[in-house]
Amino acid sequence: MIELRTPAEIEAMKPAGRFVASVLEATRAAADVGVNLLDIDALAHEMIRSAGAESCYIDYHPSFGASPFGKVICTSINDAVLHGLPHDYRLKDGDLVSLDFAASVDGWVSDSAVSFVVGTPRDADLKIIETTELALDAGIRAARVGNKIGDISAAIAEVAQGRRYRINTDFGGHGVGRTMHGDPHVPNNGRAHRGLPLKAGLVIAIEPWFLETTDRIVTDADGWTLRSKDGSRGAHSEHTVAITDGDPIVLTSRG
């Protein structure tokens, strides 16, 4: 069911957005060569406890997950691009890291993701990270009353295809509110002027993610981590966005 939020409810969602942004800023700052992914998860967990927030991930068990997630942040490394389950791994020089985090504050959820390189970056990694960020910006600009879901999808796809990246539509953006995942689905490819009309009060996570040389993914042995079929690297950017009668509000804006 698609729910529209009142201006007062969107205002009430802002603390969750600020908290999610602060956790991603802190975990990104902590991620460095030699840092263990379990320590990144522990930092996020401690911030949740200190803020009196609730994890959206730890007990999360959708149909595509092998078991409850059991951790509080997704840590996807190199050829892993989504749902990376934190494990005993120390970051190496040049690793491409994607962090995805969602939490509930006072009953309202926000969801956001960021990708970056620790240590010495490869040009190809910087390009694909930049592409997800440009695509996210394009999708946010299209999130306006009078447009349709397809306009967001088409804006994202135009950026990706302009840089010759293929697009997987198995996973994409989604509604956000009292729960982490709701209607509508926001694919990263679609036809402009098609689909659900965008109305004030709709709150969605917009999340472009791309892989270097494929659009096919496989599930890792942990039952969660999604990797590229061909071993190429990927990147992921995401914000929770509220559509209003004016400009869209990026609830998870960082810095």
Short mmCIF file of C-alpha atoms in Angstrom, two decimals:
data_model
loop_
_atom_site.label_atom_id
_atom_site.label_comp_id
_atom_site.label_asym_id
_atom_site.label_seq_id
_atom_site.Cartn_x
_atom_site.Cartn_y
_atom_site.Cartn_z
CA MET A 1 0.00 0.00 0.00
CA ILE A 2 1.29 3.45 -0.92
CA GLU A 3 1.00 5.98 1.89
CA LEU A 4 1.30 9.76 1.65
CA ARG A 5 2.73 11.65 4.60
CA THR A 6 1.46 14.96 5.92
CA PRO A 7 3.88 17.88 6.27
CA ALA A 8 3.90 17.23 10.03
CA GLU A 9 4.80 13.58 9.48
CA ILE A 10 7.62 14.51 7.10
CA GLU A 11 8.91 16.88 9.77
CA ALA A 12 8.75 13.99 12.26
CA MET A 13 10.83 11.85 9.88
CA LYS A 14 13.74 14.31 9.85
CA PRO A 15 15.44 13.06 13.05
CA ALA A 16 15.67 9.56 11.56
CA GLY A 17 17.20 11.01 8.41
CA ARG A 18 19.75 12.99 10.38
CA PHE A 19 20.64 9.96 12.49
CA VAL A 20 21.14 7.69 9.48
CA ALA A 21 23.32 10.36 7.86
CA SER A 22 25.41 10.70 11.03
CA VAL A 23 26.01 6.94 11.22
CA LEU A 24 27.15 6.79 7.60
CA GLU A 25 29.47 9.76 8.17
CA ALA A 26 30.97 8.10 11.26
CA THR A 27 31.36 4.65 9.71
CA ARG A 28 32.84 6.08 6.54
CA ALA A 29 35.36 8.05 8.60
CA ALA A 30 36.25 4.90 10.56
CA ALA A 31 36.72 2.73 7.48
CA ASP A 32 40.41 2.58 6.58
CA VAL A 33 43.04 0.11 5.53
CA GLY A 34 43.29 -2.56 8.23
CA VAL A 35 39.87 -1.89 9.79
CA ASN A 36 37.68 -4.96 10.30
CA LEU A 37 34.14 -4.94 8.90
CA LEU A 38 32.91 -6.26 12.25
CA ASP A 39 34.31 -3.13 13.92
CA ILE A 40 32.36 -0.95 11.48
CA ASP A 41 29.20 -2.87 12.38
CA ALA A 42 30.00 -2.52 16.08
CA LEU A 43 30.36 1.25 15.71
CA ALA A 44 26.98 1.50 14.00
CA HIS A 45 25.46 -0.73 16.68
CA GLU A 46 26.84 1.46 19.47
CA MET A 47 25.47 4.60 17.80
CA ILE A 48 22.04 2.94 17.57
CA ARG A 49 22.12 2.10 21.30
CA SER A 50 23.33 5.57 22.29
CA ALA A 51 20.60 7.30 20.28
CA GLY A 52 17.80 5.01 21.45
CA ALA A 53 17.16 4.13 17.81
CA GLU A 54 16.18 0.75 16.39
CA SER A 55 17.97 -1.29 13.73
CA CYS A 56 16.03 -2.10 10.58
CA TYR A 57 18.45 -4.87 9.65
CA ILE A 58 19.30 -7.07 12.61
CA ASP A 59 16.05 -9.09 12.56
CA TYR A 60 15.29 -8.46 8.88
CA HIS A 61 14.42 -11.69 7.06
CA PRO A 62 12.79 -11.16 3.66
CA SER A 63 12.21 -13.95 1.16
CA PHE A 64 15.55 -13.32 -0.56
CA GLY A 65 17.59 -13.59 2.66
CA ALA A 66 18.81 -16.97 3.89
CA SER A 67 18.24 -16.06 7.55
CA PRO A 68 17.74 -12.96 9.72
CA PHE A 69 20.49 -10.49 8.74
CA GLY A 70 21.96 -10.40 12.24
CA LYS A 71 24.00 -7.19 11.78
CA VAL A 72 23.04 -3.51 11.69
CA ILE A 73 24.81 -2.19 8.57
CA CYS A 74 25.52 -3.59 5.09
CA THR A 75 29.22 -3.63 4.16
CA SER A 76 29.72 -4.53 0.49
CA ILE A 77 33.31 -4.76 -0.76
CA ASN A 78 34.62 -4.63 -4.36
CA ASP A 79 32.55 -7.08 -6.45
CA ALA A 80 29.87 -7.12 -3.74
CA VAL A 81 27.41 -4.29 -4.27
CA LEU A 82 24.31 -4.91 -2.13
CA HIS A 83 23.38 -6.51 1.19
CA GLY A 84 26.98 -7.17 2.18
CA LEU A 85 26.93 -9.09 5.48
CA PRO A 86 29.66 -7.82 7.83
CA HIS A 87 32.21 -10.53 8.55
CA ASP A 88 35.79 -10.97 9.75
CA TYR A 89 37.56 -9.10 6.96
CA ARG A 90 40.14 -6.32 7.25
CA LEU A 91 39.98 -3.66 4.57
CA LYS A 92 42.86 -3.62 2.11
CA ASP A 93 44.43 -0.77 0.20
CA GLY A 94 42.24 0.07 -2.79
CA ASP A 95 39.08 -1.68 -1.57
CA LEU A 96 35.85 -0.21 -2.92
CA VAL A 97 33.44 -0.03 0.03
CA SER A 98 29.66 0.44 -0.05
CA LEU A 99 27.91 1.08 3.26
CA ASP A 100 24.11 0.86 3.42
CA PHE A 101 22.29 1.74 6.63
CA ALA A 102 18.69 2.09 7.76
CA ALA A 103 17.30 2.78 11.21
CA SER A 104 14.11 3.80 12.95
CA VAL A 105 13.89 6.82 15.27
CA ASP A 106 10.62 7.42 17.11
CA GLY A 107 8.91 4.98 14.76
CA TRP A 108 10.08 6.60 11.51
CA VAL A 109 12.63 5.03 9.16
CA SER A 110 15.30 6.46 6.89
CA ASP A 111 17.62 4.56 4.55
CA SER A 112 20.83 5.67 2.84
CA ALA A 113 24.02 4.34 1.24
CA VAL A 114 27.42 5.63 0.21
CA SER A 115 30.39 4.17 -1.71
CA PHE A 116 34.06 5.14 -1.44
CA VAL A 117 37.58 3.74 -1.74
CA VAL A 118 39.99 3.18 1.15
CA GLY A 119 43.63 3.84 0.39
CA THR A 120 44.74 4.20 -3.22
CA PRO A 121 41.80 4.39 -5.65
CA ARG A 122 41.50 2.95 -9.15
CA ASP A 123 40.21 5.37 -11.78
CA ALA A 124 37.50 2.87 -12.72
CA ASP A 125 36.28 2.79 -9.11
CA LEU A 126 36.12 6.56 -8.89
CA LYS A 127 34.17 6.67 -12.15
CA ILE A 128 31.51 4.18 -11.09
CA ILE A 129 31.12 5.83 -7.67
CA GLU A 130 30.72 9.22 -9.34
CA THR A 131 28.18 7.73 -11.74
CA THR A 132 25.98 6.43 -8.92
CA GLU A 133 26.13 9.84 -7.25
CA LEU A 134 25.26 11.69 -10.45
CA ALA A 135 22.43 9.25 -11.10
CA LEU A 136 21.13 9.75 -7.57
CA ASP A 137 21.17 13.52 -8.04
CA ALA A 138 19.31 13.14 -11.33
CA GLY A 139 16.71 10.90 -9.74
CA ILE A 140 16.18 13.36 -6.90
CA ARG A 141 15.71 16.23 -9.34
CA ALA A 142 12.98 14.22 -11.07
CA ALA A 143 11.17 13.52 -7.77
CA ARG A 144 8.63 16.28 -8.17
CA VAL A 145 4.86 16.60 -8.22
CA GLY A 146 3.67 16.34 -11.81
CA ASN A 147 6.23 13.71 -12.74
CA LYS A 148 5.87 9.93 -12.48
CA ILE A 149 7.97 7.11 -11.07
CA GLY A 150 9.19 6.44 -14.60
CA ASP A 151 10.71 9.92 -14.73
CA ILE A 152 12.92 9.09 -11.74
CA SER A 153 13.88 5.75 -13.27
CA ALA A 154 14.58 7.28 -16.68
CA ALA A 155 16.73 10.02 -15.16
CA ILE A 156 18.87 7.44 -13.34
CA ALA A 157 19.18 5.27 -16.44
CA GLU A 158 20.20 8.17 -18.66
CA VAL A 159 23.24 8.82 -16.47
CA ALA A 160 24.24 5.15 -16.29
CA GLN A 161 23.76 4.42 -19.97
CA GLY A 162 25.59 7.60 -20.92
CA ARG A 163 28.62 6.10 -19.20
CA ARG A 164 28.02 2.64 -20.67
CA TYR A 165 26.94 0.86 -17.50
CA ARG A 166 24.31 -1.85 -17.67
CA ILE A 167 21.38 -1.66 -15.27
CA ASN A 168 19.93 -4.39 -13.08
CA THR A 169 16.30 -3.85 -12.08
CA ASP A 170 15.95 -6.74 -9.60
CA PHE A 171 16.66 -4.33 -6.75
CA GLY A 172 16.06 -0.59 -6.63
CA GLY A 173 14.41 2.16 -4.66
CA HIS A 174 11.31 1.79 -2.53
CA GLY A 175 8.83 3.48 -0.27
CA VAL A 176 9.99 4.40 3.24
CA GLY A 177 7.92 5.25 6.29
CA ARG A 178 7.12 3.20 9.36
CA THR A 179 9.00 0.30 7.77
CA MET A 180 12.18 0.14 5.70
CA HIS A 181 10.73 -1.32 2.51
CA GLY A 182 7.31 -0.41 1.16
CA ASP A 183 5.53 0.57 -2.00
CA PRO A 184 6.21 1.87 -4.56
CA HIS A 185 9.18 0.12 -6.15
CA VAL A 186 11.50 2.62 -7.84
CA PRO A 187 13.53 0.79 -10.52
CA ASN A 188 16.80 2.22 -11.82
CA ASN A 189 15.60 1.98 -15.41
CA GLY A 190 12.25 2.88 -16.88
CA ARG A 191 10.27 4.98 -19.32
CA ALA A 192 9.70 8.66 -18.67
CA HIS A 193 6.10 9.80 -18.12
CA ARG A 194 5.01 6.27 -17.16
CA GLY A 195 4.02 4.71 -13.86
CA LEU A 196 2.71 6.07 -10.57
CA PRO A 197 2.08 9.83 -10.51
CA LEU A 198 4.26 11.51 -7.89
CA LYS A 199 2.27 13.29 -5.19
CA ALA A 200 3.23 15.47 -2.27
CA GLY A 201 3.78 13.34 0.81
CA LEU A 202 5.34 10.38 -0.97
CA VAL A 203 8.59 9.36 0.76
CA ILE A 204 10.92 7.08 -1.17
CA ALA A 205 14.47 5.78 -1.09
CA ILE A 206 16.17 6.41 -4.42
CA GLU A 207 19.16 4.10 -4.84
CA PRO A 208 21.10 3.69 -8.07
CA TRP A 209 23.68 0.91 -8.05
CA PHE A 210 25.77 -0.25 -10.96
CA LEU A 211 28.43 -2.83 -11.81
CA GLU A 212 31.39 -2.21 -14.10
CA THR A 213 30.81 -4.77 -16.84
CA THR A 214 27.60 -6.70 -16.13
CA ASP A 215 24.03 -6.38 -14.89
CA ARG A 216 23.93 -9.91 -13.46
CA ILE A 217 24.32 -10.71 -9.76
CA VAL A 218 24.80 -13.85 -7.67
CA THR A 219 24.19 -14.49 -3.98
CA ASP A 220 27.24 -15.23 -1.86
CA ALA A 221 27.54 -18.32 0.35
CA ASP A 222 26.45 -16.22 3.35
CA GLY A 223 22.95 -16.10 1.85
CA TRP A 224 22.88 -12.29 1.73
CA THR A 225 25.78 -10.59 -0.04
CA LEU A 226 25.05 -9.89 -3.71
CA ARG A 227 28.08 -9.97 -6.02
CA SER A 228 28.56 -9.30 -9.70
CA LYS A 229 28.32 -12.40 -11.86
CA ASP A 230 31.64 -11.66 -13.57
CA GLY A 231 33.64 -10.40 -10.58
CA SER A 232 33.61 -6.75 -11.65
CA ARG A 233 33.26 -4.07 -9.01
CA GLY A 234 30.15 -2.09 -8.13
CA ALA A 235 28.98 1.03 -6.33
CA HIS A 236 25.77 2.12 -4.61
CA SER A 237 24.38 5.51 -3.57
CA GLU A 238 21.07 6.13 -1.81
CA HIS A 239 19.03 8.83 -0.09
CA THR A 240 15.59 8.95 1.49
CA VAL A 241 13.62 11.70 -0.23
CA ALA A 242 10.29 13.34 0.59
CA ILE A 243 8.27 14.72 -2.32
CA THR A 244 6.57 18.02 -1.56
CA ASP A 245 4.63 20.68 -3.40
CA GLY A 246 7.99 22.40 -3.90
CA ASP A 247 11.50 21.01 -4.01
CA PRO A 248 12.15 17.44 -2.83
CA ILE A 249 13.57 17.15 0.68
CA VAL A 250 16.61 14.88 1.08
CA LEU A 251 16.04 13.56 4.59
CA THR A 252 19.40 11.74 4.75
CA SER A 253 21.56 14.56 3.42
CA ARG A 254 25.12 14.31 4.75
CA GLY A 255 27.55 17.07 5.56
#
